[in-house]
PDB file of N, CA and C in Angstrom:
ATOM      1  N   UNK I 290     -22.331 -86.081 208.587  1.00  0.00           N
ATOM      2  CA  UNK I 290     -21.299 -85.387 207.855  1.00  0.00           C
ATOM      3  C   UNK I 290     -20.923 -84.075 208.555  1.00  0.00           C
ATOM      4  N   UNK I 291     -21.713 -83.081 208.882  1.00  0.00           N
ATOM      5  CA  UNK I 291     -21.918 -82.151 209.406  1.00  0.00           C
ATOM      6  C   UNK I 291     -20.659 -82.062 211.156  1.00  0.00           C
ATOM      7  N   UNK I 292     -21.278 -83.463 211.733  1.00  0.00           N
ATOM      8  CA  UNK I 292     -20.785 -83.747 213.062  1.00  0.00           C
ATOM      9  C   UNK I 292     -19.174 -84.054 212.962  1.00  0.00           C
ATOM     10  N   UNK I 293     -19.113 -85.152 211.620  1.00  0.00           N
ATOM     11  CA  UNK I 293     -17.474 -85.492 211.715  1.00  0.00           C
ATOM     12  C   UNK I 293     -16.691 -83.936 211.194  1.00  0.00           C
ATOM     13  N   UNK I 294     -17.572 -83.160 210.255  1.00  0.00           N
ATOM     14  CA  UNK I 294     -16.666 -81.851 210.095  1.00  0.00           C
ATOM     15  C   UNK I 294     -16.003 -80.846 211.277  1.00  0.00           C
ATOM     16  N   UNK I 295     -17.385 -81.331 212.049  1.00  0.00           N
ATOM     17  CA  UNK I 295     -17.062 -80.286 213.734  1.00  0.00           C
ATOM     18  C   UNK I 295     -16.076 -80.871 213.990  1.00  0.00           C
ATOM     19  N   UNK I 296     -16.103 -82.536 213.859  1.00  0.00           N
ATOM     20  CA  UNK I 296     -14.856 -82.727 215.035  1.00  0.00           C
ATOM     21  C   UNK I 296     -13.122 -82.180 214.462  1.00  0.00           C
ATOM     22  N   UNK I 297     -13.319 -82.152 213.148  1.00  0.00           N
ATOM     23  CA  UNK I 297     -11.967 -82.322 212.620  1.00  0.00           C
ATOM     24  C   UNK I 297     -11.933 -80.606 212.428  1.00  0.00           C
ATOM     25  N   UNK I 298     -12.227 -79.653 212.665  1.00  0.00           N
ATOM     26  CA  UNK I 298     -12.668 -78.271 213.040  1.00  0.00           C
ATOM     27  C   UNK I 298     -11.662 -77.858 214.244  1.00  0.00           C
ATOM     28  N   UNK I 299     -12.671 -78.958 215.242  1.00  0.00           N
ATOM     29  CA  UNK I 299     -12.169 -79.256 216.663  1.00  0.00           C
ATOM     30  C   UNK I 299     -10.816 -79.515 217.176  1.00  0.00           C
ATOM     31  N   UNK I 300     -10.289 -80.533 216.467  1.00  0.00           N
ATOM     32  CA  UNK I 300      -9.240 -81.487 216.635  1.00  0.00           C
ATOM     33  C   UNK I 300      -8.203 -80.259 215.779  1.00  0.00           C
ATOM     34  N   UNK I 301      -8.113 -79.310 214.972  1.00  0.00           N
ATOM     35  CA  UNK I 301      -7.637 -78.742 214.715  1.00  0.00           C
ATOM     36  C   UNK I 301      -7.325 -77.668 215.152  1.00  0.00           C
ATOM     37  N   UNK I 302      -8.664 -76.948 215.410  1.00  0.00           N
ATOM     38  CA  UNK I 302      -8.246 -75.294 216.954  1.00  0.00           C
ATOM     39  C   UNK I 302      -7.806 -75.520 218.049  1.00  0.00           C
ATOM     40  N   UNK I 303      -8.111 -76.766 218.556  1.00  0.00           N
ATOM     41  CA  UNK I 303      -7.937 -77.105 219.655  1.00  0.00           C
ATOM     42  C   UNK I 303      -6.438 -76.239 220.605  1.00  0.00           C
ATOM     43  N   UNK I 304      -5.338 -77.014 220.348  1.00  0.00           N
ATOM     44  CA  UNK I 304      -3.989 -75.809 220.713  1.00  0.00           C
ATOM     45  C   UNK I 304      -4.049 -74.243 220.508  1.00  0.00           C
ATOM     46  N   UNK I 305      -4.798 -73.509 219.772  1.00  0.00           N
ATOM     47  CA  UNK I 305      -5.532 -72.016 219.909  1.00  0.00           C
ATOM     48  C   UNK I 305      -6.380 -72.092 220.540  1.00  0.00           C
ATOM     49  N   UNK I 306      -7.307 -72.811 220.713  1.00  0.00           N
ATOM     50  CA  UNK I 306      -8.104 -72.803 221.517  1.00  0.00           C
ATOM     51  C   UNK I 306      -7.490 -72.617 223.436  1.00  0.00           C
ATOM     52  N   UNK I 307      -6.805 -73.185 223.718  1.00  0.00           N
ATOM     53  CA  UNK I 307      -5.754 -73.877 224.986  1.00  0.00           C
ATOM     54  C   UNK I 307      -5.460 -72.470 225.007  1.00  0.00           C
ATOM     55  N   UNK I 308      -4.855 -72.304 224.457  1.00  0.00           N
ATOM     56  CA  UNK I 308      -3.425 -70.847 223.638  1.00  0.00           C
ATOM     57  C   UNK I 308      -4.918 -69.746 224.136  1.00  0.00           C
ATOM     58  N   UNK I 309      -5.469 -69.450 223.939  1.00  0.00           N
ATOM     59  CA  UNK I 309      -6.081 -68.194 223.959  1.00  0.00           C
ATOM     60  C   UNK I 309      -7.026 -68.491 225.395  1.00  0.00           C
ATOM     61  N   UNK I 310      -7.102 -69.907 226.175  1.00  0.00           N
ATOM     62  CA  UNK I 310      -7.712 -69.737 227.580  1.00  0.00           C
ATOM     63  C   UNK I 310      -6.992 -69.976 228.171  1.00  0.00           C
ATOM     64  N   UNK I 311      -5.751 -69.488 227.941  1.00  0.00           N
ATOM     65  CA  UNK I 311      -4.730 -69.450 228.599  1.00  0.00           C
ATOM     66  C   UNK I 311      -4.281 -68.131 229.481  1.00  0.00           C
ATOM     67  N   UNK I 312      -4.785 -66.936 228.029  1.00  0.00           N
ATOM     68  CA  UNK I 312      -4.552 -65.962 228.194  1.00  0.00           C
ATOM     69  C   UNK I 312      -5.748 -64.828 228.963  1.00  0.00           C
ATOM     70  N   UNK I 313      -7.280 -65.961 228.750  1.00  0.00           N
ATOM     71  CA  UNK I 313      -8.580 -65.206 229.350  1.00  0.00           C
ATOM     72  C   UNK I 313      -8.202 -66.120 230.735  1.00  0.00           C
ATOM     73  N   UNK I 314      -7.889 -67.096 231.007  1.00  0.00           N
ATOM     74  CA  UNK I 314      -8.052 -67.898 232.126  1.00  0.00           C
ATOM     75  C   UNK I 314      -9.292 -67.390 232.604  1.00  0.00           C
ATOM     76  N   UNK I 315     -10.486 -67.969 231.885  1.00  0.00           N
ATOM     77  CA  UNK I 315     -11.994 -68.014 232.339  1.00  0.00           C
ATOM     78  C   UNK I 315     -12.028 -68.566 233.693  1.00  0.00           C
ATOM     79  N   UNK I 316     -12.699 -68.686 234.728  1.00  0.00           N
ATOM     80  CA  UNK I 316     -12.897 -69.205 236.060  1.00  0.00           C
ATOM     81  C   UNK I 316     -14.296 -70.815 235.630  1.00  0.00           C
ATOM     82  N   UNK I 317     -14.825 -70.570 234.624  1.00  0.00           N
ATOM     83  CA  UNK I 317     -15.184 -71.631 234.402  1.00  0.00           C
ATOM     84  C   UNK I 317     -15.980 -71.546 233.431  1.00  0.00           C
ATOM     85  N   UNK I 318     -15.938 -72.518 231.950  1.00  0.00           N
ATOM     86  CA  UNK I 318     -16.111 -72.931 230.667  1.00  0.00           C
ATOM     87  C   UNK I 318     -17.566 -74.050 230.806  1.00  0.00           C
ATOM     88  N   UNK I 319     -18.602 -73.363 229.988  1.00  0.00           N
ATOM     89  CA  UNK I 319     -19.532 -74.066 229.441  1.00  0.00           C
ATOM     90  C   UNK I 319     -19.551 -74.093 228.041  1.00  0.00           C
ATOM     91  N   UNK I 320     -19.317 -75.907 227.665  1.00  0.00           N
ATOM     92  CA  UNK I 320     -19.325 -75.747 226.777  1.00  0.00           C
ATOM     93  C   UNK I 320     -20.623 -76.544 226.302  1.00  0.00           C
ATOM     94  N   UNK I 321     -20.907 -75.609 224.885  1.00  0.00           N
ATOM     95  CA  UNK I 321     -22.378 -75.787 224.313  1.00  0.00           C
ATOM     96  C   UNK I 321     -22.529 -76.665 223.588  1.00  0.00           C
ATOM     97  N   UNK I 322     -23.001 -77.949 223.997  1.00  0.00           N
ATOM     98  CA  UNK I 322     -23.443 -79.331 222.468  1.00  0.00           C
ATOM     99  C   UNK I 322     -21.889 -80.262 222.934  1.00  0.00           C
ATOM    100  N   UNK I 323     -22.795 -81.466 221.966  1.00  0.00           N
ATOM    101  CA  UNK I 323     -21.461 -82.540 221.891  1.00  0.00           C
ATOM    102  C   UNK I 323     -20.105 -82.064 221.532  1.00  0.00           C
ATOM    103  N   UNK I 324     -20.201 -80.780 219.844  1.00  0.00           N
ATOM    104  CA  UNK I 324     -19.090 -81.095 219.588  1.00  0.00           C
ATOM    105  C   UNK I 324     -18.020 -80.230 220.307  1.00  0.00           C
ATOM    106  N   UNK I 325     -18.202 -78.876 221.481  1.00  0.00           N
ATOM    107  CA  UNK I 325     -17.898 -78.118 221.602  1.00  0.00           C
ATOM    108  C   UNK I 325     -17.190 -79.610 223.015  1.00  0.00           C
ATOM    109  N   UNK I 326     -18.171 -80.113 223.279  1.00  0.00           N
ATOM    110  CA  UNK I 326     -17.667 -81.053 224.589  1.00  0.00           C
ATOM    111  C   UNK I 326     -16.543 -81.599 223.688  1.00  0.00           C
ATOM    112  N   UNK I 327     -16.761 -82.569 222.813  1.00  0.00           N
ATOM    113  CA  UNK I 327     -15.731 -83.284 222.236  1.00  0.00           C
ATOM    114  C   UNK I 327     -14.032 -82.314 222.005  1.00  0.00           C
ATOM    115  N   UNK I 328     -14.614 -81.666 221.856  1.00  0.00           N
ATOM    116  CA  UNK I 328     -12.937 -80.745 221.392  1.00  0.00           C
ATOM    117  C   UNK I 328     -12.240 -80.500 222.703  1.00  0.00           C
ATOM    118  N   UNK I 329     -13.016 -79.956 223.552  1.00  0.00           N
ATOM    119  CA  UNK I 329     -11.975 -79.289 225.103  1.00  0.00           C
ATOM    120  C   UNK I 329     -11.925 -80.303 226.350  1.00  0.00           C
ATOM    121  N   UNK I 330     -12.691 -81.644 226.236  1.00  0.00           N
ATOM    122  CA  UNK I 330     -12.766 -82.606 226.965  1.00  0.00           C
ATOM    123  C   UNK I 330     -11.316 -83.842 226.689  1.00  0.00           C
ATOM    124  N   UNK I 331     -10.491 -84.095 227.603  1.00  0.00           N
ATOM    125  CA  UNK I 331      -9.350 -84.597 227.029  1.00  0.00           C
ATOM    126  C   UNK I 331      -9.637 -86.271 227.209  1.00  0.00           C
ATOM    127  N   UNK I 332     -11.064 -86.523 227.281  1.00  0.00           N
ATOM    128  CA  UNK I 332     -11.160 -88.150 227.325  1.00  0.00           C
ATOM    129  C   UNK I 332     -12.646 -88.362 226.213  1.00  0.00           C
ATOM    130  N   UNK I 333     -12.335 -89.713 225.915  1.00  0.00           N
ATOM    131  CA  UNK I 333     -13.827 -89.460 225.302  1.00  0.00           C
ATOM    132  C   UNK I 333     -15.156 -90.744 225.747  1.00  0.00           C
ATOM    133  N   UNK I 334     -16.265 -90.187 226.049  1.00  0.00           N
ATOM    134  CA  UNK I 334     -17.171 -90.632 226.365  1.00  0.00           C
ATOM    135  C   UNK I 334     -18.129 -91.452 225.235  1.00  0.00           C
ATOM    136  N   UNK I 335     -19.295 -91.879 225.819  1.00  0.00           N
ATOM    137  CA  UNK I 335     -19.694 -92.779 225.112  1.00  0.00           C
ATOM    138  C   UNK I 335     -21.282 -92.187 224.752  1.00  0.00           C
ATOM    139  N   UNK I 336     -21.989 -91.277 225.538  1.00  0.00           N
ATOM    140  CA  UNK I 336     -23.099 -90.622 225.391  1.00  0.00           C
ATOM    141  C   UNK I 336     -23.019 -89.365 225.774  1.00  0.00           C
ATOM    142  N   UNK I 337     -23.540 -88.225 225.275  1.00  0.00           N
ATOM    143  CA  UNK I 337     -23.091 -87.260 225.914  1.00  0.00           C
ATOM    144  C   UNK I 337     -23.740 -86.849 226.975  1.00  0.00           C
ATOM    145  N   UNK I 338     -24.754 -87.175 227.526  1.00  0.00           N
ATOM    146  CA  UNK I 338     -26.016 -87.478 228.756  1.00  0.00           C
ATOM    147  C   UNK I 338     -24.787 -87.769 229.974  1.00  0.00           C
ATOM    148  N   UNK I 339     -23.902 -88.716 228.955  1.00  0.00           N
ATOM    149  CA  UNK I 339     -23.207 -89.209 230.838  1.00  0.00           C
ATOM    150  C   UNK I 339     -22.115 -88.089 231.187  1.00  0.00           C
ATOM    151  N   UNK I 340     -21.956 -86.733 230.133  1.00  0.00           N
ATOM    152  CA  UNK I 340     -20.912 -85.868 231.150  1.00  0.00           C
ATOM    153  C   UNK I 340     -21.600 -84.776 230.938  1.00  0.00           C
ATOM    154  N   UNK I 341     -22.826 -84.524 230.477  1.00  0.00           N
ATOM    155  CA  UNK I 341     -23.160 -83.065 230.566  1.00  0.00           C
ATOM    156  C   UNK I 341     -24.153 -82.634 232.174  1.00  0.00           C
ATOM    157  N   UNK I 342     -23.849 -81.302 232.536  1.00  0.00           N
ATOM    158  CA  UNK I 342     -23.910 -81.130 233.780  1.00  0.00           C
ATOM    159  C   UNK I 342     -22.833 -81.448 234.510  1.00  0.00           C
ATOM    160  N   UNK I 343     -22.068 -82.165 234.435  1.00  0.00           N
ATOM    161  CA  UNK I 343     -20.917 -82.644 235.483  1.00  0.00           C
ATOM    162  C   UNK I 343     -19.805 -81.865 235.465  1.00  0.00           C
ATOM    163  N   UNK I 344     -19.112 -81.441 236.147  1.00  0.00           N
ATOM    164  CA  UNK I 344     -17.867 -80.596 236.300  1.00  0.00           C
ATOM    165  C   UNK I 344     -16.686 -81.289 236.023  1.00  0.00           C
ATOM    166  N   UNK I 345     -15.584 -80.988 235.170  1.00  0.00           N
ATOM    167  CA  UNK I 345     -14.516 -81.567 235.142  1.00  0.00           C
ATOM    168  C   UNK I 345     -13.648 -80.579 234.818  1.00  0.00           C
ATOM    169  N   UNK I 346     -11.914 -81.075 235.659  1.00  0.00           N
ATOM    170  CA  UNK I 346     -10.818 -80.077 235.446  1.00  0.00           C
ATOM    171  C   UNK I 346     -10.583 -80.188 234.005  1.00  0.00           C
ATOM    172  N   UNK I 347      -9.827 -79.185 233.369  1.00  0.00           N
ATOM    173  CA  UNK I 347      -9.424 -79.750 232.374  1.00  0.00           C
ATOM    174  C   UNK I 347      -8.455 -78.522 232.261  1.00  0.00           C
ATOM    175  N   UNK I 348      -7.148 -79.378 232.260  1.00  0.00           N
ATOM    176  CA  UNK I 348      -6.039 -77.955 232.321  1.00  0.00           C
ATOM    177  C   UNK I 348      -5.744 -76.992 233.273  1.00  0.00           C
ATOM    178  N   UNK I 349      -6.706 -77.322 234.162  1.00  0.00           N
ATOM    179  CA  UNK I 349      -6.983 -75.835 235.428  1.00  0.00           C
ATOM    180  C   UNK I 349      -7.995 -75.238 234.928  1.00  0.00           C
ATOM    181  N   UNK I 350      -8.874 -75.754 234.385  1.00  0.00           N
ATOM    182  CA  UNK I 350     -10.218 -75.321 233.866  1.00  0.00           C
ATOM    183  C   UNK I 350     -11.121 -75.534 234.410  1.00  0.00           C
ATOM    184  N   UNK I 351     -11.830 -75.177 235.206  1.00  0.00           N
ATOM    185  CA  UNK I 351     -13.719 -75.908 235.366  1.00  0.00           C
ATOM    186  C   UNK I 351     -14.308 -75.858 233.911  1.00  0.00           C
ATOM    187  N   UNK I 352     -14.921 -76.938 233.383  1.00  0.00           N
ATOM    188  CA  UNK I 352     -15.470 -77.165 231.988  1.00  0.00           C
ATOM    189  C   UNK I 352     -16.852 -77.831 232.579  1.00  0.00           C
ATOM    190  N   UNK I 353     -17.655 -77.067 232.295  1.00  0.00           N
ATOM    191  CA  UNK I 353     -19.412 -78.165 232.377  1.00  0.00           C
ATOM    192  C   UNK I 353     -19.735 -78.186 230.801  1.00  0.00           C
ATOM    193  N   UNK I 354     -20.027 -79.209 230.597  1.00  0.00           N
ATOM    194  CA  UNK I 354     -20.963 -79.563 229.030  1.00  0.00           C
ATOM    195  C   UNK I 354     -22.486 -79.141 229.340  1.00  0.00           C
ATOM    196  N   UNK I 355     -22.804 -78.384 228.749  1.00  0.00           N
ATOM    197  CA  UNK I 355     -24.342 -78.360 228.726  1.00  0.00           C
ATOM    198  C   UNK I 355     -24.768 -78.668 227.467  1.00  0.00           C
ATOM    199  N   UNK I 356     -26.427 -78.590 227.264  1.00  0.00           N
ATOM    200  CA  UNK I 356     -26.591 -78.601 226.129  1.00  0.00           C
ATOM    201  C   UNK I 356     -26.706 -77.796 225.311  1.00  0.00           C
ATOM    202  N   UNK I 357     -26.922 -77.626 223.558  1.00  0.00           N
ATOM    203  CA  UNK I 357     -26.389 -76.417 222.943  1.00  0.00           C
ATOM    204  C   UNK I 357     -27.768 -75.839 222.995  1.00  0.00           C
ATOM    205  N   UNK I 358     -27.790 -74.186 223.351  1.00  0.00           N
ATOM    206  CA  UNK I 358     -29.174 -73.813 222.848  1.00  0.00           C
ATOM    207  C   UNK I 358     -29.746 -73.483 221.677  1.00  0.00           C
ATOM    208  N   UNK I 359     -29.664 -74.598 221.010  1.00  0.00           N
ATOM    209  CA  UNK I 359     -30.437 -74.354 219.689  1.00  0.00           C
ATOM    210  C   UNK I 359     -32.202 -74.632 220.146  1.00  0.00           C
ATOM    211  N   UNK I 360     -32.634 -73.780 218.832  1.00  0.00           N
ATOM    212  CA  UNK I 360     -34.210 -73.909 219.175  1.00  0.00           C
ATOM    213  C   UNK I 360     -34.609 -75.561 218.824  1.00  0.00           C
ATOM    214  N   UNK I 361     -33.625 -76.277 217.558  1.00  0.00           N
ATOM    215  CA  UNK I 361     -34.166 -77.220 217.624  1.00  0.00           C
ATOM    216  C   UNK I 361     -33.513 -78.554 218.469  1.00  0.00           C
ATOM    217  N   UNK I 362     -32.698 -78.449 219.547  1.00  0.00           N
ATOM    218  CA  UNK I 362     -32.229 -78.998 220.313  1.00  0.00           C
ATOM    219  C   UNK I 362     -33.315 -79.426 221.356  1.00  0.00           C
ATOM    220  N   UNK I 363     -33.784 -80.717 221.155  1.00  0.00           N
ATOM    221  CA  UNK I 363     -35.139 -81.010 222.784  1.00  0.00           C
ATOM    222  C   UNK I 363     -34.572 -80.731 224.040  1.00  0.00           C
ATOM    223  N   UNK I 364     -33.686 -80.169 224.400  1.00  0.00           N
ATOM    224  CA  UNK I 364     -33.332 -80.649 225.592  1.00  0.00           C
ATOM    225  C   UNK I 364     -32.770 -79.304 225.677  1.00  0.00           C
ATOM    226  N   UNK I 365     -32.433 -78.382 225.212  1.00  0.00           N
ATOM    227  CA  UNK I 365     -31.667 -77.151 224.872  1.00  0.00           C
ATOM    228  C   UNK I 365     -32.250 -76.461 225.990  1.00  0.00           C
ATOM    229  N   UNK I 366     -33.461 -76.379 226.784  1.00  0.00           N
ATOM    230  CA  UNK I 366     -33.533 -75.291 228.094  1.00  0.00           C
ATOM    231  C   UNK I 366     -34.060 -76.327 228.733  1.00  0.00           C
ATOM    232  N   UNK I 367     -35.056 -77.426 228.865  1.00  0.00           N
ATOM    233  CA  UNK I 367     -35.341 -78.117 229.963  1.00  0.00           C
ATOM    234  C   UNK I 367     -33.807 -78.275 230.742  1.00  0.00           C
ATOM    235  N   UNK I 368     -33.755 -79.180 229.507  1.00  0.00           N
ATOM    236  CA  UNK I 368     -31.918 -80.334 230.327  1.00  0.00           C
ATOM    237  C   UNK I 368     -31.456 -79.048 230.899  1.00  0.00           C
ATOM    238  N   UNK I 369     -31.281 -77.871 230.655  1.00  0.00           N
ATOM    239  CA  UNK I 369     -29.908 -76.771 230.835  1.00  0.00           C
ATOM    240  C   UNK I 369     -30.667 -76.506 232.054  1.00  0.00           C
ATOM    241  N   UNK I 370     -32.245 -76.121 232.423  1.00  0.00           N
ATOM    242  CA  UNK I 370     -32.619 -75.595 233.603  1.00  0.00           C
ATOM    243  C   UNK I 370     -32.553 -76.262 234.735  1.00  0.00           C
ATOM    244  N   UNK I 371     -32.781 -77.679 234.617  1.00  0.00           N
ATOM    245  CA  UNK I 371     -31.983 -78.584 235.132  1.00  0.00           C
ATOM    246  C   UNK I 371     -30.387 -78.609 235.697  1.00  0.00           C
ATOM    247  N   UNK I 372     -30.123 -78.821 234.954  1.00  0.00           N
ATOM    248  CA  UNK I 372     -28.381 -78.528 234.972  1.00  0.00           C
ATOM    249  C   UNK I 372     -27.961 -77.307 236.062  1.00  0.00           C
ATOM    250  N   UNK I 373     -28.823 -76.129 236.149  1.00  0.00           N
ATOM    251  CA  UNK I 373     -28.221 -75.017 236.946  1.00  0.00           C
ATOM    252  C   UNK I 373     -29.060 -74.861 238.116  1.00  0.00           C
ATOM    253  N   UNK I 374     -30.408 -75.633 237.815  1.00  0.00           N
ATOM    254  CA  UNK I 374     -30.803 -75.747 239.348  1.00  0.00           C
ATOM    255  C   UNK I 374     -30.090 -76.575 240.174  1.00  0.00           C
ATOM    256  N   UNK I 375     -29.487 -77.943 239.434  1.00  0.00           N
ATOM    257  CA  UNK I 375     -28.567 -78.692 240.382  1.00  0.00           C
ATOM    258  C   UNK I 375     -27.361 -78.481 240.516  1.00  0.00           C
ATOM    259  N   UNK I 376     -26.976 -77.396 240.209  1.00  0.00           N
ATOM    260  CA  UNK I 376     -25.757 -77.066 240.179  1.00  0.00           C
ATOM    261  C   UNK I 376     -25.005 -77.319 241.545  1.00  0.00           C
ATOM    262  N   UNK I 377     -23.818 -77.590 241.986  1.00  0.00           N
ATOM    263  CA  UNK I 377     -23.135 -77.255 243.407  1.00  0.00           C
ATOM    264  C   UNK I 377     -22.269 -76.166 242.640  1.00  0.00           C
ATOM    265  N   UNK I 378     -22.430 -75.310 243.454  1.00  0.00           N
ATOM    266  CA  UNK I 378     -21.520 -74.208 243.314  1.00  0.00           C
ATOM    267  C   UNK I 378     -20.067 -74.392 244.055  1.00  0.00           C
ATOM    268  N   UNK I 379     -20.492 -75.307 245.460  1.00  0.00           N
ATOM    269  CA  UNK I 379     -19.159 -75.908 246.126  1.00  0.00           C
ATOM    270  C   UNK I 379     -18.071 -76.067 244.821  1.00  0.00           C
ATOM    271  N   UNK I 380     -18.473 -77.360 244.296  1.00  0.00           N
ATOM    272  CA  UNK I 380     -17.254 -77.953 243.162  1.00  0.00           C
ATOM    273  C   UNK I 380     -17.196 -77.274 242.474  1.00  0.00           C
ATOM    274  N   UNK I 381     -17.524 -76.048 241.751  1.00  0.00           N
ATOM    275  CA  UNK I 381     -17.206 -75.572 240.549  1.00  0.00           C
ATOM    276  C   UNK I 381     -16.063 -74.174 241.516  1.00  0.00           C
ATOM    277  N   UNK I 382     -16.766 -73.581 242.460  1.00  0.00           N
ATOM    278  CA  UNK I 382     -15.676 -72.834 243.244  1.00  0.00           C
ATOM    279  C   UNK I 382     -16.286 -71.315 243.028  1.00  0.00           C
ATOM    280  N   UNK I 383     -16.125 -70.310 243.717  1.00  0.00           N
ATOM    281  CA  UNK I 383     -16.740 -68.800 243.482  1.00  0.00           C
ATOM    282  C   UNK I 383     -16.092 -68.353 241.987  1.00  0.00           C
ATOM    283  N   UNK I 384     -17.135 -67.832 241.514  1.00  0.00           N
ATOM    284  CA  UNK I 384     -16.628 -67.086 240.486  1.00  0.00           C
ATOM    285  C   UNK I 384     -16.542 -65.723 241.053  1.00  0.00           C
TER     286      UNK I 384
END
């Protein structure tokens, strides 16, 4: 219940959302947990394992999904320490 509320949250800021990183034009967006992936990701996946860590444009965006750091998230600093030790900095580009 909780998850379908995020999305429809999501599916709703979304154009403010756009609208206001438009105006920070961040050099590159991590976003935290499924649902934060689900909202700014313009395709949708099937696990979230298969796009977190991975770099994708989105808009002229660099967007990585990580995972969210909640304390009760398992994966919330292993997976993430992971994630930035393998990072290529090549593809994501100098910040």
């Amino acid at each position: 219940m909780i998850e379908s509320f995020l999305n429809k949250c999501g599916d709703n800021c979304k154009k403010f959302l756009f609208l206001q990183l438009e105006v920070i034009k961040p050099k590159v967006i991590l976003s935290l947990g499924d649902s934060a992936t689900k909202t700014i990701l313009d395709f949708k996946y099937k696990k979230f394992s298969d796009v977190v860590g991975k770099v994708f444009d989105v808009n002229g965006f660099k967007v990585i999904p990580i995972y969210h750091p909640s304390p009760i998230s398992p994966l919330s600093f292993k997976g993430n320490e992971e994630i930035f030790r393998n990072m290529n900095l090549k593809e994501i580009g100098k910040f």
